[in-house]
PDB file of C-alpha atoms in Angstrom:
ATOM      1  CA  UNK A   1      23.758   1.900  -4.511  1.00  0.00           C
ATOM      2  CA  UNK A   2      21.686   4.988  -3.249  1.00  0.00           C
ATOM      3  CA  UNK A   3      18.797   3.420  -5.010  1.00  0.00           C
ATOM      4  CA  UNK A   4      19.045  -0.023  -3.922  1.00  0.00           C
ATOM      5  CA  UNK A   5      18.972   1.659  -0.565  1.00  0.00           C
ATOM      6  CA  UNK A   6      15.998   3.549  -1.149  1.00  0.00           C
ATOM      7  CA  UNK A   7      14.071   0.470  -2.549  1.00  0.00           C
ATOM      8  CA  UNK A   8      14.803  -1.339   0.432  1.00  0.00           C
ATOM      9  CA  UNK A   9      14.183   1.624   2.702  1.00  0.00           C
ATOM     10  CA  UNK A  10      11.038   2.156   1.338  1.00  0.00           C
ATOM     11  CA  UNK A  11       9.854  -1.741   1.887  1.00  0.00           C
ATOM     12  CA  UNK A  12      10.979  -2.135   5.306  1.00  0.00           C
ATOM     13  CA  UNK A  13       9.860   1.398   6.779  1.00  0.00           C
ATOM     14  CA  UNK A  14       7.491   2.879   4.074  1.00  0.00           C
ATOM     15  CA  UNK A  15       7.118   6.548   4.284  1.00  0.00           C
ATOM     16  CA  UNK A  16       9.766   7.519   6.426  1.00  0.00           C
ATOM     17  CA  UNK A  17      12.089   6.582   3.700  1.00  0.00           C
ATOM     18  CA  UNK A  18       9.917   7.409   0.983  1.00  0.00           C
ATOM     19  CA  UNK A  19       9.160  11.168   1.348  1.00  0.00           C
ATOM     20  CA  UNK A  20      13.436  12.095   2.073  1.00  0.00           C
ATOM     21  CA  UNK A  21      13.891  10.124  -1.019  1.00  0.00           C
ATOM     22  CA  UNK A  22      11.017  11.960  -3.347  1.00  0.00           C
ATOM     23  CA  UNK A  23      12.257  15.205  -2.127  1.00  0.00           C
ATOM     24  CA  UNK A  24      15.998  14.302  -3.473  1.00  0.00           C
ATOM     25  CA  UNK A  25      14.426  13.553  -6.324  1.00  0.00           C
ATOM     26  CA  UNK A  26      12.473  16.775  -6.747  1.00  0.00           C
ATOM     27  CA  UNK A  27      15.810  19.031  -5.658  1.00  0.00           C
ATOM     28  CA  UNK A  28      17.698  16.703  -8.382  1.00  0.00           C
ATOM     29  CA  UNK A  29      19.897  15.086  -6.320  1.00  0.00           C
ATOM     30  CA  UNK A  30      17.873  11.833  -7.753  1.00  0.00           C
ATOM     31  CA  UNK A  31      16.083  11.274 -10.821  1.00  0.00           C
ATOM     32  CA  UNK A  32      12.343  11.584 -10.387  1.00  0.00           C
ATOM     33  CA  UNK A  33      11.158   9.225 -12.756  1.00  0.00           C
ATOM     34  CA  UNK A  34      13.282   6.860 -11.427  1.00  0.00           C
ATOM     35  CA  UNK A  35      12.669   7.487  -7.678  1.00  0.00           C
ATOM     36  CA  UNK A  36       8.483   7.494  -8.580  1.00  0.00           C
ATOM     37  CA  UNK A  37       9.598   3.821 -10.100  1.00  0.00           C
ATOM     38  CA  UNK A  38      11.501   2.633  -7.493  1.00  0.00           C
ATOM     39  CA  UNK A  39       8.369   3.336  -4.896  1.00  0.00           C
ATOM     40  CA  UNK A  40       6.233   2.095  -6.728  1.00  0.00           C
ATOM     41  CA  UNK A  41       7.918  -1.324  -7.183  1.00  0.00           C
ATOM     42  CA  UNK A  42       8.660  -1.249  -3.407  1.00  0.00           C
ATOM     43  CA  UNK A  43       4.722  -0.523  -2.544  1.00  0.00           C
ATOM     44  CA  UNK A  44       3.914  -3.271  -4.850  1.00  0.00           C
ATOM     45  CA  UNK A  45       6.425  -5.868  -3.522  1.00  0.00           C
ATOM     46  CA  UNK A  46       5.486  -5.182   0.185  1.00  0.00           C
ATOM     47  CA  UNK A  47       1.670  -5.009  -0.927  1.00  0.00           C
ATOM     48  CA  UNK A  48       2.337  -8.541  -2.460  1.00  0.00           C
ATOM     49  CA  UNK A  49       3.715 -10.055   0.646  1.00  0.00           C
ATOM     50  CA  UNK A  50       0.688  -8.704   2.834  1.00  0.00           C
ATOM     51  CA  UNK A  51      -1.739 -10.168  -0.185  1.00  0.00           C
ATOM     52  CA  UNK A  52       0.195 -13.376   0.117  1.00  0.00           C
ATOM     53  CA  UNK A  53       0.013 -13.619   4.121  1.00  0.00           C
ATOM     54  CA  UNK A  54      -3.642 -12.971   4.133  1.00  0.00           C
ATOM     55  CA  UNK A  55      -4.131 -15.423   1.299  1.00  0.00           C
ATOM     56  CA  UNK A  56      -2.473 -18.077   3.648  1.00  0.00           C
ATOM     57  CA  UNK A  57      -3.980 -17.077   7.043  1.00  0.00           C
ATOM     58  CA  UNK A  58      -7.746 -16.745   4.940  1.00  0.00           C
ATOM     59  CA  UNK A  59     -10.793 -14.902   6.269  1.00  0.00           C
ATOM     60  CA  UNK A  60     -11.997 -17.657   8.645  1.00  0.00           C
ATOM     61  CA  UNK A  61      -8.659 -17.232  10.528  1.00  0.00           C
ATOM     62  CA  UNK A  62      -8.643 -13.973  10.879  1.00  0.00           C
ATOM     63  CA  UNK A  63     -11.876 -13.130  12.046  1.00  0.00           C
ATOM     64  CA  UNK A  64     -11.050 -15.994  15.055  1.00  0.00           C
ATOM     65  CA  UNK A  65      -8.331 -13.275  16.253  1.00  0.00           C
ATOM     66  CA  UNK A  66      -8.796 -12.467  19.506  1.00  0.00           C
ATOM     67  CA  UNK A  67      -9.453  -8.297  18.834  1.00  0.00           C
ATOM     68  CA  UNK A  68     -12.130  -9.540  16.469  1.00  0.00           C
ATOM     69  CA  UNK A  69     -13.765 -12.358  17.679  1.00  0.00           C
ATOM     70  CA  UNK A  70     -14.731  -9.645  20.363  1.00  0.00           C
ATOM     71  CA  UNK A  71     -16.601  -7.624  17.994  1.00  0.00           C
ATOM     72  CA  UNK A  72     -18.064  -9.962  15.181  1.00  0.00           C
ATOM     73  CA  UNK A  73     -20.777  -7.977  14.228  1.00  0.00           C
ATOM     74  CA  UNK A  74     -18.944  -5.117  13.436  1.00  0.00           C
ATOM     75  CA  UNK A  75     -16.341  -7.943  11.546  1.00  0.00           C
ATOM     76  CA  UNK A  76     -19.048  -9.072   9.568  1.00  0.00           C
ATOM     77  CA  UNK A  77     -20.514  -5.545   8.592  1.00  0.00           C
ATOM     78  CA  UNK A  78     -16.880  -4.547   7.753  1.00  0.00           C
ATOM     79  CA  UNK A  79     -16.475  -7.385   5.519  1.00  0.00           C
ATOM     80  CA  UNK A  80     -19.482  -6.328   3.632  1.00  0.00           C
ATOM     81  CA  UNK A  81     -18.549  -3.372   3.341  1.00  0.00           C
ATOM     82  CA  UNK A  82     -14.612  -4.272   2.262  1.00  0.00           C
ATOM     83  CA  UNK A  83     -16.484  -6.585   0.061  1.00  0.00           C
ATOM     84  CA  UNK A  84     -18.784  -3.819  -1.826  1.00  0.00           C
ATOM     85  CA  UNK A  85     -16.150  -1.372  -2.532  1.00  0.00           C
ATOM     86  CA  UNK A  86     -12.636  -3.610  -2.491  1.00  0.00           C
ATOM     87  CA  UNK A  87     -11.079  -1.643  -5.620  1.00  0.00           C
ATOM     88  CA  UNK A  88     -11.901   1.562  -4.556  1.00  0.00           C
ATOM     89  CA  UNK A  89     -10.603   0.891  -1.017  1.00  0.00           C
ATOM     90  CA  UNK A  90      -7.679  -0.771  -2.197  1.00  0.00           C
ATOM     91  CA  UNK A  91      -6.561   2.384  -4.188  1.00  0.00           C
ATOM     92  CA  UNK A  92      -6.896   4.673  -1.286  1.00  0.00           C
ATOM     93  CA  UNK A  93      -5.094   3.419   1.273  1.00  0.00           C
ATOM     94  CA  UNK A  94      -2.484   3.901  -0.053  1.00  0.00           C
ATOM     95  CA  UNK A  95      -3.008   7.740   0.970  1.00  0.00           C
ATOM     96  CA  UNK A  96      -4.686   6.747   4.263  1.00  0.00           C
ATOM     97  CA  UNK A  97      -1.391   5.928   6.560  1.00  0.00           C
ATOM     98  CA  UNK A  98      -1.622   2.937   8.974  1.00  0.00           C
ATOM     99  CA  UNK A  99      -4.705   1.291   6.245  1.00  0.00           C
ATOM    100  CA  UNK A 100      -2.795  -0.293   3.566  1.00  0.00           C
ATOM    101  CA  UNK A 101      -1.180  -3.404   5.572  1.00  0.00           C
ATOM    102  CA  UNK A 102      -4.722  -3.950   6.483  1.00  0.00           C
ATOM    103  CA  UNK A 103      -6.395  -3.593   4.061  1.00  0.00           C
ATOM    104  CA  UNK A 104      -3.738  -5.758   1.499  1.00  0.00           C
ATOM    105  CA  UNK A 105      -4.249  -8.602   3.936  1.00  0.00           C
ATOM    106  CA  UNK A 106      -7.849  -8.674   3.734  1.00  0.00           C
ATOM    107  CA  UNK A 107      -7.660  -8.734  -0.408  1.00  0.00           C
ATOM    108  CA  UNK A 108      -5.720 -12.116   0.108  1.00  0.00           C
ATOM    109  CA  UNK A 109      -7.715 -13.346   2.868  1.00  0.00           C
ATOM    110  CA  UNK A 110     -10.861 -12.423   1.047  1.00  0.00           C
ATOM    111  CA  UNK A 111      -9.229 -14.186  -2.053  1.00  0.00           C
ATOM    112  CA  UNK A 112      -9.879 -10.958  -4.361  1.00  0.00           C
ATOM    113  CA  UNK A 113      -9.030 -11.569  -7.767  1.00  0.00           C
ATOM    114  CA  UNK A 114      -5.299 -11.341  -8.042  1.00  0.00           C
ATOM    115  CA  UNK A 115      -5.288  -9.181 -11.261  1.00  0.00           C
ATOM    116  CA  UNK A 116      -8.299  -6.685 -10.020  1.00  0.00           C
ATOM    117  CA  UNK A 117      -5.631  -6.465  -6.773  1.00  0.00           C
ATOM    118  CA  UNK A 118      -2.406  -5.064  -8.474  1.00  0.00           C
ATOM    119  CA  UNK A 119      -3.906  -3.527 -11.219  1.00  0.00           C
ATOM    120  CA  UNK A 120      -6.026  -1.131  -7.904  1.00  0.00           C
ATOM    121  CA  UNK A 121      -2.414  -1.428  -5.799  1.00  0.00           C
ATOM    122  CA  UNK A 122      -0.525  -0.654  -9.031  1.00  0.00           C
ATOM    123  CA  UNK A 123      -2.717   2.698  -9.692  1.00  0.00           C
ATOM    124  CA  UNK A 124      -2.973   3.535  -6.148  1.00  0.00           C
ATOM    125  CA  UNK A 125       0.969   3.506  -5.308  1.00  0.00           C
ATOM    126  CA  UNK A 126       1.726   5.279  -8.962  1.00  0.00           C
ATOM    127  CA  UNK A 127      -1.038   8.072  -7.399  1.00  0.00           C
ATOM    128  CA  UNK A 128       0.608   8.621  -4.264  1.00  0.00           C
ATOM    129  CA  UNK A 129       4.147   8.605  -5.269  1.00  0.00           C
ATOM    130  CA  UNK A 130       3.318  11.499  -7.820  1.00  0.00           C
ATOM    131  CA  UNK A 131       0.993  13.485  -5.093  1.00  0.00           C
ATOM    132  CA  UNK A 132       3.652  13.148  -3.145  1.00  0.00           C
ATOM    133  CA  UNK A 133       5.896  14.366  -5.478  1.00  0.00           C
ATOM    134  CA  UNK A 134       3.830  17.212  -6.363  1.00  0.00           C
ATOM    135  CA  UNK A 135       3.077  18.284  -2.651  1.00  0.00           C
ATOM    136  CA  UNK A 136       7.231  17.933  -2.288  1.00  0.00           C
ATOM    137  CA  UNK A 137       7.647  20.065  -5.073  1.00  0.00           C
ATOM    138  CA  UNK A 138       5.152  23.091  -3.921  1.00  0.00           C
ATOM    139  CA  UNK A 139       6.350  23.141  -0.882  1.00  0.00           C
ATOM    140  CA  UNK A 140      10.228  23.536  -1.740  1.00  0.00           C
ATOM    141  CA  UNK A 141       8.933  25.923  -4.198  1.00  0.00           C
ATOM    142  CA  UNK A 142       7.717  28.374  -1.559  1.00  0.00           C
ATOM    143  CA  UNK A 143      10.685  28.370   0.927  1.00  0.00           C
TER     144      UNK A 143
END
């Protein structure tokens, strides 16, 4: 049940539930493995939904928002950029806090290939869950 919890946690509030959880994990009061697993399919559920709402709401849309309709240039130089380097940027937000969301809804709105998009999300989420593990770990370590 403590792990349903923590799945569910971790999709509707992200980090706040996430880093508690790794740390039980690291003192053993959770398995690990399991807890790196569980975040990861969490990140990649929620990451899915923001794909899915981008796909639906497409570029065009979005860039007729109100925040960004305001600044098109800069819109259409982010977009090139986004474009350029979507993998790579895709990856790291995941350790950039208040980018992913973003960022996931652009891949669908952008229409990135769906494959290219989890296999990045996949490798990105696995990455932070076991930095954050690690950084968990060293730190308990030293008190």
């Amino acid at each position: 049940m403590l792990y349903l919890t923590a799945f569910l946690g971790i999709i509707i509030l992200g980090d706040i539930v996430l880093i508690p959880t790794v740390y039980l994990g690291v003192t053993g009061a959770l398995n690990l493995p399991f807890v790196i697993a569980i975040a990861v399919f969490a990140n990649l559920v929620c990451d899915m939904l923001c794909y899915s709402l981008g796909y639906h709401l497409g570029a065009v849309r979005i860039s007729t928002l109100p925040m960004i309709g305001k600044n098109i240039a800069m819109w259409e130089k982010i977009s090139t950029v986004f474009k350029a380097h979507v993998v790579r940027i895709v990856f790291l937000s995941q350790f950039v806090h208040g980018t992913r969301v973003p960022v996931q809804i652009l891949c669908g709105a952008y229409r990135m290939r769906y494959l290219t998009y989890m296999l990045a999300s996949l490798g990105g989420a696995f990455a932070w869950s076991c930095t954050l593990a690690l950084c968990i770990y060293l730190a308990s370590a030293s008190l």
